[in-house]
CSV table of C-alpha atoms in Angstrom, one decimal:
chain,number,residue,atom,x,y,z
A,1,MET,CA,133.5,69.0,59.5
A,2,VAL,CA,135.1,70.8,62.7
A,3,ARG,CA,133.8,74.3,63.2
A,4,SER,CA,136.4,76.8,64.4
A,5,PHE,CA,135.1,80.3,65.7
A,6,LEU,CA,136.1,83.0,68.0
A,7,PHE,CA,133.9,83.7,71.1
A,8,THR,CA,134.4,87.0,73.3
A,9,SER,CA,133.5,88.1,76.7
A,10,GLU,CA,134.2,91.2,78.6
A,11,SER,CA,134.5,92.1,82.4
A,12,VAL,CA,134.8,95.4,84.2
A,13,THR,CA,136.7,96.4,87.4
A,14,GLU,CA,134.8,97.4,90.7
A,15,GLY,CA,135.7,100.9,89.8
A,16,HIS,CA,133.7,101.0,86.5
A,17,PRO,CA,130.6,103.4,87.0
A,18,ASP,CA,128.1,100.7,86.5
A,19,LYS,CA,129.7,98.5,89.0
A,20,VAL,CA,130.0,101.2,91.5
A,21,CYS,CA,126.2,101.5,91.4
A,22,ASP,CA,125.8,97.8,91.7
A,23,GLN,CA,127.9,97.7,94.9
A,24,ILE,CA,126.0,100.8,96.5
A,25,SER,CA,122.9,99.0,95.9
A,26,ASP,CA,124.0,95.7,97.1
A,27,ALA,CA,125.7,97.3,100.3
A,28,ILE,CA,122.4,98.9,101.2
A,29,LEU,CA,120.6,95.5,100.6
A,30,ASP,CA,123.1,93.9,103.0
A,31,GLU,CA,122.6,96.6,105.8
A,32,TYR,CA,118.8,96.0,105.8
A,33,LEU,CA,119.2,92.1,105.6
A,34,ARG,CA,121.9,92.3,108.5
A,35,GLN,CA,119.4,93.9,110.7
A,36,ASP,CA,116.0,92.3,109.4
A,37,PRO,CA,116.6,89.2,107.1
A,38,ASP,CA,113.0,89.5,106.0
A,39,SER,CA,113.6,92.7,104.6
A,40,ARG,CA,112.0,93.5,101.1
A,41,VAL,CA,114.6,95.7,99.1
A,42,ALA,CA,114.5,96.9,95.4
A,43,VAL,CA,117.2,99.7,95.3
A,44,GLU,CA,118.7,101.4,92.3
A,45,THR,CA,121.7,103.7,92.0
A,46,MET,CA,123.0,106.4,89.4
A,47,ALA,CA,126.4,108.2,89.7
A,48,THR,CA,127.8,110.8,87.7
A,49,THR,CA,130.3,113.6,88.4
A,50,GLY,CA,130.2,114.5,92.0
A,51,PHE,CA,126.5,113.2,92.4
A,52,VAL,CA,124.9,110.0,93.4
A,53,VAL,CA,121.1,109.1,93.5
A,54,VAL,CA,119.8,106.1,95.4
A,55,ALA,CA,116.1,105.4,94.8
A,56,GLY,CA,114.0,102.3,95.4
A,57,GLU,CA,111.4,100.5,97.6
A,58,VAL,CA,112.1,99.0,100.9
A,59,THR,CA,109.8,97.3,103.6
A,60,SER,CA,111.9,96.5,106.7
A,61,LYS,CA,111.9,96.5,110.5
A,62,ALA,CA,115.6,97.8,110.3
A,63,LYS,CA,116.6,101.1,111.8
A,64,PHE,CA,118.6,102.7,108.9
A,65,ASN,CA,117.9,106.2,108.6
A,66,GLU,CA,119.0,108.7,106.0
A,67,LYS,CA,122.3,109.8,107.7
A,68,ALA,CA,123.5,106.0,108.0
A,69,GLN,CA,122.4,105.4,104.4
A,70,ASP,CA,124.6,108.4,103.3
A,71,GLU,CA,127.6,107.2,105.3
A,72,LEU,CA,127.2,103.8,103.8
A,73,VAL,CA,127.3,105.0,100.4
A,74,ARG,CA,130.3,107.2,101.1
A,75,LYS,CA,132.1,104.3,102.7
A,76,VAL,CA,131.5,102.0,99.6
A,77,ILE,CA,132.9,104.7,97.3
A,78,ARG,CA,135.8,105.2,99.5
A,79,GLU,CA,136.6,101.4,99.7
A,80,ILE,CA,136.4,101.1,95.9
A,81,GLY,CA,139.1,103.9,95.5
A,82,TYR,CA,137.2,107.1,94.6
A,83,ASP,CA,138.9,109.1,97.6
A,84,LYS,CA,140.7,111.9,95.9
A,85,PRO,CA,139.3,115.2,94.3
A,86,GLU,CA,141.3,114.8,91.1
A,87,LEU,CA,139.1,112.0,90.2
A,88,GLU,CA,136.2,114.2,90.0
A,89,PHE,CA,134.3,111.7,92.0
A,90,ASP,CA,135.2,111.7,95.6
A,91,ALA,CA,133.4,109.9,98.4
A,92,ASN,CA,134.2,112.9,100.8
A,93,THR,CA,132.6,115.6,98.7
A,94,CYS,CA,130.0,114.0,96.4
A,95,GLU,CA,126.4,115.0,96.6
A,96,ILE,CA,124.0,112.1,97.6
A,97,MET,CA,120.3,112.1,97.3
A,98,LEU,CA,118.3,109.3,98.8
A,99,ARG,CA,114.8,108.5,97.8
A,100,LEU,CA,113.5,105.1,99.4
A,101,HIS,CA,109.9,104.3,100.2
A,102,ALA,CA,107.8,101.4,100.9
A,103,GLN,CA,107.3,98.6,98.8
A,104,SER,CA,103.9,98.6,96.8
A,105,PRO,CA,101.2,96.6,98.8
A,106,ASP,CA,99.9,95.2,95.6
A,107,ILE,CA,103.2,93.4,95.2
A,108,SER,CA,103.6,92.7,98.8
A,109,GLN,CA,100.4,90.7,99.2
A,110,GLY,CA,101.5,88.4,96.5
A,111,ILE,CA,104.8,87.4,98.0
A,112,THR,CA,103.6,87.5,101.7
A,113,ALA,CA,102.1,84.3,102.8
A,114,THR,CA,101.0,82.8,106.2
A,115,ASP,CA,102.6,79.7,105.2
A,116,ASP,CA,106.2,80.5,104.1
A,117,LYS,CA,106.4,77.7,101.7
A,118,ASP,CA,103.7,79.2,99.7
A,119,GLN,CA,105.5,82.5,99.2
A,120,GLY,CA,104.8,83.6,95.7
A,121,ALA,CA,107.3,84.9,93.2
A,122,GLY,CA,108.1,88.6,93.5
A,123,ASP,CA,107.4,89.2,89.8
A,124,GLN,CA,106.7,87.4,86.5
A,125,GLY,CA,109.9,86.7,84.5
A,126,LEU,CA,112.1,84.1,82.9
A,127,MET,CA,115.5,83.1,84.5
A,128,PHE,CA,118.6,81.1,83.2
A,129,GLY,CA,121.5,79.3,84.6
A,130,TYR,CA,124.4,77.8,82.5
A,131,ALA,CA,127.3,75.6,82.9
A,132,THR,CA,130.0,73.9,80.8
A,133,ASN,CA,133.0,71.5,81.6
A,134,GLU,CA,135.5,73.6,79.5
A,135,THR,CA,136.9,75.3,83.0
A,136,GLU,CA,137.4,73.9,86.4
A,137,GLU,CA,134.9,76.6,87.4
A,138,LEU,CA,132.6,75.0,85.1
A,139,MET,CA,132.2,78.4,83.4
A,140,PRO,CA,132.9,79.6,79.8
A,141,MET,CA,136.7,80.3,79.3
A,142,PRO,CA,136.2,83.8,78.0
A,143,ILE,CA,134.4,85.2,80.9
A,144,ILE,CA,136.4,83.4,83.5
A,145,LEU,CA,139.5,85.0,82.0
A,146,ALA,CA,138.0,88.3,81.7
A,147,HIS,CA,137.1,88.4,85.4
A,148,LYS,CA,140.5,87.3,86.5
A,149,LEU,CA,142.0,90.1,84.3
A,150,THR,CA,140.0,92.9,85.9
A,151,LYS,CA,140.3,91.3,89.4
A,152,LYS,CA,144.2,91.3,89.0
A,153,LEU,CA,144.1,94.8,87.6
A,154,SER,CA,142.4,95.9,90.8
A,155,ASP,CA,144.8,93.9,92.9
A,156,VAL,CA,147.9,95.6,91.4
A,157,ARG,CA,146.2,99.1,92.1
A,158,LYS,CA,145.4,98.4,95.6
A,159,SER,CA,148.7,96.9,96.6
A,160,LYS,CA,150.4,99.8,94.9
A,161,GLU,CA,152.5,97.7,92.9
A,162,LEU,CA,151.4,99.7,89.9
A,163,PRO,CA,150.6,103.1,91.6
A,164,TRP,CA,149.4,104.8,88.6
A,165,VAL,CA,146.5,102.5,88.0
A,166,ARG,CA,143.1,104.1,88.9
A,167,PRO,CA,139.8,102.4,89.7
A,168,ASP,CA,138.2,102.3,86.3
A,169,GLY,CA,139.0,99.5,84.0
A,170,LYS,CA,137.8,96.8,81.4
A,171,SER,CA,139.1,93.5,80.0
A,172,GLN,CA,138.0,91.7,76.8
A,173,VAL,CA,139.1,88.2,75.9
A,174,SER,CA,138.6,86.4,72.7
A,175,VAL,CA,139.0,82.6,72.7
A,176,GLN,CA,139.3,80.4,69.7
A,177,TYR,CA,137.0,77.3,69.8
A,178,GLU,CA,137.3,74.1,67.7
A,179,ASP,CA,134.4,71.7,67.8
A,180,GLY,CA,132.9,73.4,70.6
A,181,LYS,CA,135.9,73.4,72.9
A,182,PRO,CA,138.3,76.1,73.6
A,183,LYS,CA,141.7,75.8,71.9
A,184,LYS,CA,143.5,79.1,72.5
A,185,ILE,CA,143.5,82.7,73.6
A,186,GLU,CA,143.3,84.8,70.4
A,187,THR,CA,143.0,88.4,71.6
A,188,ILE,CA,143.2,90.3,75.0
A,189,VAL,CA,141.9,94.0,75.3
A,190,LEU,CA,142.7,95.5,78.6
A,191,SER,CA,142.0,99.1,79.3
A,192,THR,CA,142.7,100.9,82.6
A,193,GLN,CA,142.2,104.4,83.9
A,194,HIS,CA,145.5,106.0,84.9
A,195,ALA,CA,147.3,108.9,86.5
A,196,PRO,CA,148.7,111.6,84.1
A,197,ASN,CA,152.3,111.5,82.9
A,198,VAL,CA,152.3,107.7,82.4
A,199,SER,CA,153.3,106.8,78.7
A,200,ASN,CA,151.2,104.2,76.9
A,201,SER,CA,154.4,101.9,76.4
A,202,GLU,CA,154.9,102.0,80.1
A,203,ILE,CA,151.3,101.0,80.7
A,204,THR,CA,151.3,98.3,78.2
A,205,ASN,CA,154.6,96.7,79.3
A,206,ALA,CA,153.5,96.7,83.0
A,207,LEU,CA,150.1,95.3,82.4
A,208,ILE,CA,151.6,92.4,80.2
A,209,GLU,CA,154.0,91.5,82.8
A,210,LYS,CA,152.0,92.2,86.1
A,211,VAL,CA,148.5,91.4,84.9
A,212,ILE,CA,148.0,89.5,81.6
A,213,LYS,CA,150.9,86.9,81.9
A,214,PRO,CA,150.1,85.9,85.4
A,215,VAL,CA,146.4,85.5,84.5
A,216,CYS,CA,147.0,83.6,81.4
A,217,GLY,CA,149.5,81.2,83.0
A,218,SER,CA,150.2,78.2,80.8
A,219,LEU,CA,147.7,79.6,78.2
A,220,TRP,CA,150.2,82.4,77.4
A,221,ASN,CA,151.9,82.5,74.2
A,222,ASP,CA,153.7,85.4,72.3
A,223,LYS,CA,151.1,85.0,69.4
A,224,ILE,CA,148.2,86.5,71.5
A,225,LYS,CA,147.1,89.7,70.1
A,226,ILE,CA,147.2,92.3,72.9
A,227,HIS,CA,145.6,95.8,72.9
A,228,VAL,CA,146.3,97.8,76.1
A,229,ASN,CA,144.4,101.2,76.4
A,230,PRO,CA,143.7,101.2,72.8
A,231,THR,CA,142.8,104.9,72.4
A,232,GLY,CA,146.2,105.8,73.9
A,233,LYS,CA,144.9,107.6,77.0
A,234,PHE,CA,142.2,106.7,79.7
A,235,GLU,CA,142.8,109.6,82.4
A,236,ILE,CA,139.0,110.4,82.7
A,237,GLY,CA,137.2,107.6,84.1
A,238,GLY,CA,134.6,106.3,86.7
A,239,PRO,CA,131.4,108.1,87.2
A,240,HIS,CA,133.0,111.4,86.0
A,241,GLY,CA,133.7,109.7,82.5
A,242,ASP,CA,130.4,107.9,82.1
A,243,THR,CA,127.3,107.8,84.2
A,244,GLY,CA,126.7,104.6,86.0
A,245,LEU,CA,123.5,102.9,86.5
A,246,THR,CA,122.6,99.7,88.7
A,247,GLY,CA,122.0,96.5,86.6
A,248,ARG,CA,123.5,97.6,83.3
A,249,LYS,CA,126.3,94.8,83.3
A,250,ILE,CA,124.1,91.8,83.3
A,251,ILE,CA,126.0,89.9,80.8
A,252,VAL,CA,129.3,90.6,82.7
A,253,ASP,CA,127.5,89.5,85.8
A,254,THR,CA,126.5,86.2,84.3
A,255,TYR,CA,128.2,84.2,81.5
A,256,GLY,CA,129.9,86.7,79.2
A,257,GLY,CA,127.2,86.1,76.3
A,258,GLN,CA,127.3,82.3,76.5
A,259,GLY,CA,124.0,81.0,77.8
A,260,ARG,CA,120.9,83.2,77.5
A,261,HIS,CA,119.7,85.9,79.8
A,262,GLY,CA,116.2,86.6,81.0
A,263,GLY,CA,117.0,90.4,81.2
A,264,GLY,CA,116.4,91.0,85.0
A,265,ALA,CA,119.3,92.5,86.8
A,266,PHE,CA,120.7,91.2,90.2
A,267,SER,CA,122.1,93.9,92.3
A,268,GLY,CA,119.9,95.8,94.8
A,269,LYS,CA,117.2,93.1,94.9
A,270,ASP,CA,116.4,91.0,98.0
A,271,PRO,CA,116.1,87.2,97.4
A,272,SER,CA,112.3,87.2,97.2
A,273,LYS,CA,112.9,88.8,93.7
A,274,VAL,CA,113.3,85.6,91.4
A,275,ASP,CA,115.2,87.8,89.0
A,276,ARG,CA,118.1,87.1,91.3
A,277,SER,CA,117.4,84.1,93.4
A,278,ALA,CA,116.0,81.9,90.5
A,279,CYS,CA,119.0,82.8,88.4
A,280,TYR,CA,121.2,81.5,91.3
A,281,MET,CA,119.1,78.3,91.4
A,282,CYS,CA,119.3,77.8,87.8
A,283,ARG,CA,123.1,77.9,87.9
A,284,TYR,CA,123.1,75.6,90.9
A,285,ILE,CA,121.1,73.0,88.9
A,286,ALA,CA,123.1,73.4,85.7
A,287,LYS,CA,126.4,73.2,87.5
A,288,ASN,CA,125.2,70.0,89.3
A,289,ILE,CA,124.1,68.5,86.0
A,290,VAL,CA,127.5,69.2,84.3
A,291,ALA,CA,129.6,68.1,87.4
A,292,ALA,CA,127.4,64.8,87.7
A,293,GLY,CA,128.5,64.0,84.1
A,294,LEU,CA,125.1,64.2,82.6
A,295,ALA,CA,126.1,66.7,80.0
A,296,ASP,CA,129.2,68.6,79.0
A,297,LYS,CA,127.1,71.9,78.6
A,298,CYS,CA,123.7,72.7,80.1
A,299,GLU,CA,121.4,75.6,80.3
A,300,VAL,CA,118.3,75.7,82.6
A,301,GLN,CA,115.2,78.0,82.2
A,302,VAL,CA,112.6,78.6,84.6
A,303,ALA,CA,109.7,81.2,84.6
A,304,TYR,CA,107.3,82.5,87.1
A,305,ALA,CA,104.0,84.4,87.6
A,306,ILE,CA,103.9,87.0,90.2
A,307,GLY,CA,102.4,85.8,93.6
A,308,VAL,CA,102.5,81.9,92.3
A,309,ALA,CA,105.0,79.7,94.2
A,310,TYR,CA,105.5,77.1,91.6
A,311,PRO,CA,107.3,77.9,88.4
A,312,VAL,CA,105.1,78.0,85.4
A,313,SER,CA,107.9,76.2,83.1
A,314,LEU,CA,111.1,74.3,83.4
A,315,MET,CA,113.5,73.6,80.5
A,316,VAL,CA,116.9,71.9,80.2
A,317,ASN,CA,119.1,72.3,77.2
A,318,THR,CA,122.1,70.3,77.0
A,319,PHE,CA,123.2,71.3,73.4
A,320,ASP,CA,123.4,67.8,72.2
A,321,THR,CA,126.0,66.9,74.9
A,322,GLY,CA,123.7,65.0,77.0
A,323,LYS,CA,124.4,61.5,78.3
A,324,ILE,CA,120.7,60.9,78.7
A,325,PRO,CA,117.6,62.5,77.0
A,326,GLU,CA,116.9,65.9,78.2
A,327,GLU,CA,113.3,64.9,79.1
A,328,ASP,CA,114.8,62.4,81.5
A,329,ILE,CA,117.2,65.2,83.0
A,330,GLU,CA,114.2,67.7,83.4
A,331,ASN,CA,112.3,64.8,85.4
A,332,ILE,CA,115.3,64.3,87.6
A,333,VAL,CA,115.6,68.1,88.2
A,334,ARG,CA,111.9,68.2,89.3
A,335,LYS,CA,112.3,65.4,91.7
A,336,ASN,CA,115.5,66.8,93.3
A,337,PHE,CA,115.4,70.4,93.2
A,338,ASP,CA,112.3,72.6,94.9
A,339,MET,CA,111.9,75.7,92.8
A,340,ARG,CA,109.5,77.6,95.0
A,341,PRO,CA,111.0,80.9,96.1
A,342,SER,CA,111.1,80.0,99.7
A,343,ALA,CA,112.6,76.7,99.0
A,344,ILE,CA,115.4,78.4,96.8
A,345,ILE,CA,115.9,81.0,99.6
A,346,SER,CA,116.4,78.2,102.2
A,347,GLN,CA,118.6,75.9,100.1
A,348,LEU,CA,121.0,78.5,99.1
A,349,ASP,CA,120.9,80.5,102.5
A,350,LEU,CA,120.0,83.8,100.6
A,351,LYS,CA,118.9,86.0,103.7
A,352,LYS,CA,122.5,86.6,104.7
A,353,PRO,CA,124.2,89.9,104.0
A,354,PHE,CA,126.9,89.0,101.7
A,355,TYR,CA,125.5,90.7,98.4
A,356,ARG,CA,128.0,93.5,97.9
A,357,LYS,CA,130.5,90.6,97.3
A,358,THR,CA,128.6,89.6,94.3
A,359,ALA,CA,128.5,93.0,92.8
A,360,ALA,CA,131.9,92.8,91.0
A,361,TYR,CA,133.7,90.2,89.0
A,362,GLY,CA,130.7,88.1,88.3
A,363,HIS,CA,128.2,86.2,90.3
A,364,PHE,CA,129.3,82.8,89.1
A,365,GLY,CA,132.3,80.6,88.9
A,366,ARG,CA,133.7,82.1,92.2
A,367,ASN,CA,135.0,80.0,95.2
A,368,GLU,CA,133.3,82.0,98.0
A,369,PRO,CA,131.8,80.2,100.9
A,370,GLU,CA,128.6,82.3,100.7
A,371,PHE,CA,128.0,81.5,97.0
A,372,LYS,CA,126.4,78.3,97.8
A,373,TRP,CA,124.8,78.1,94.1
A,374,GLU,CA,128.4,77.1,93.2
A,375,ASN,CA,128.3,73.9,95.3
A,376,THR,CA,128.3,70.6,93.5
A,377,ASP,CA,126.8,68.6,96.5
A,378,LYS,CA,123.9,67.1,94.4
A,379,ALA,CA,126.1,65.7,91.6
A,380,ASN,CA,126.3,62.3,93.1
A,381,LEU,CA,122.6,62.2,93.7
A,382,LEU,CA,121.9,63.2,90.1
A,383,ARG,CA,124.4,60.8,88.7
A,384,GLN,CA,122.8,57.9,90.7
A,385,ALA,CA,119.2,59.0,89.4
A,386,ALA,CA,120.4,59.1,86.0
A,387,GLY,CA,121.9,55.7,86.3
A,388,LEU,CA,125.3,56.5,85.5
């Protein structure tokens, strides 16, 4: 019997308060890595009306004083679009509190090794990666469409094509699946912060024509249920409307609820933190497995002990879509992917200062040159190893 169901994912714009915080944390990480690629950074940000707190642990040779940190935080906020007093969160006037101190020596001794290859994991934990062949990005369709909607929403704001659009916004996409494959878009919810004196009907019509239809492309049809700013008004937004925190959009950052999540956030963490780097590696492995045709869907899990280089476990789940047994795929993965933290960092070139780019519109399914975990350069090798 063919099973039919709806699956829903959401995304948020770069002006969403949690994403503002993610971008600030990753911008600070980038500056430390730019000056010292071996920097150890774990930075958290909170933002609310007229106020930003940045706190965390940093060990680095970088010359990055408090004044420069303050200027960088304001630069990020300004570039996102919070640069006017009427938004109640303004890069030029908000108060910024900085509280950064050195990393705990108890942690540092576990991840600092005389032989870099023996570098231990920065923490214990479990990490997942996922891929599916239902889209060209090898990502679930609901989350890819949700990200494209929020990105397009920001594009029409920044280009002033829709000048009344303000930085905060959200999307939600429900897709109907039959027999495990996406069939059609069922419902789209799109909410945008907006200037006063714009009617809900004007907002609805403009977003359908300028955002929703262009993103849907050939998937568009008049039967899709559309909800634009369902409450009828969204003038108060950003950190003034809802306090933001780093790491509170981990499902938006990953697979939109498809595939499991270990719980660790990404932003503000240097790549010695396996919360981030091992999730990127698991995506790299899962994507290459699907690209190789070994499975239609794949989830990879690893787990680490703090200070220990090799993972304590590895699991591959193909959801009954594998072309060879999962145990065989696991053996192929062990032979072809080095999961030690130092090897992950080297393979994916993770000491470069590009992390702010990851902090909005998802860490996966994007065609960015720095996102090396999106490469499928090992697909042929895996296919040969599997005898396909």
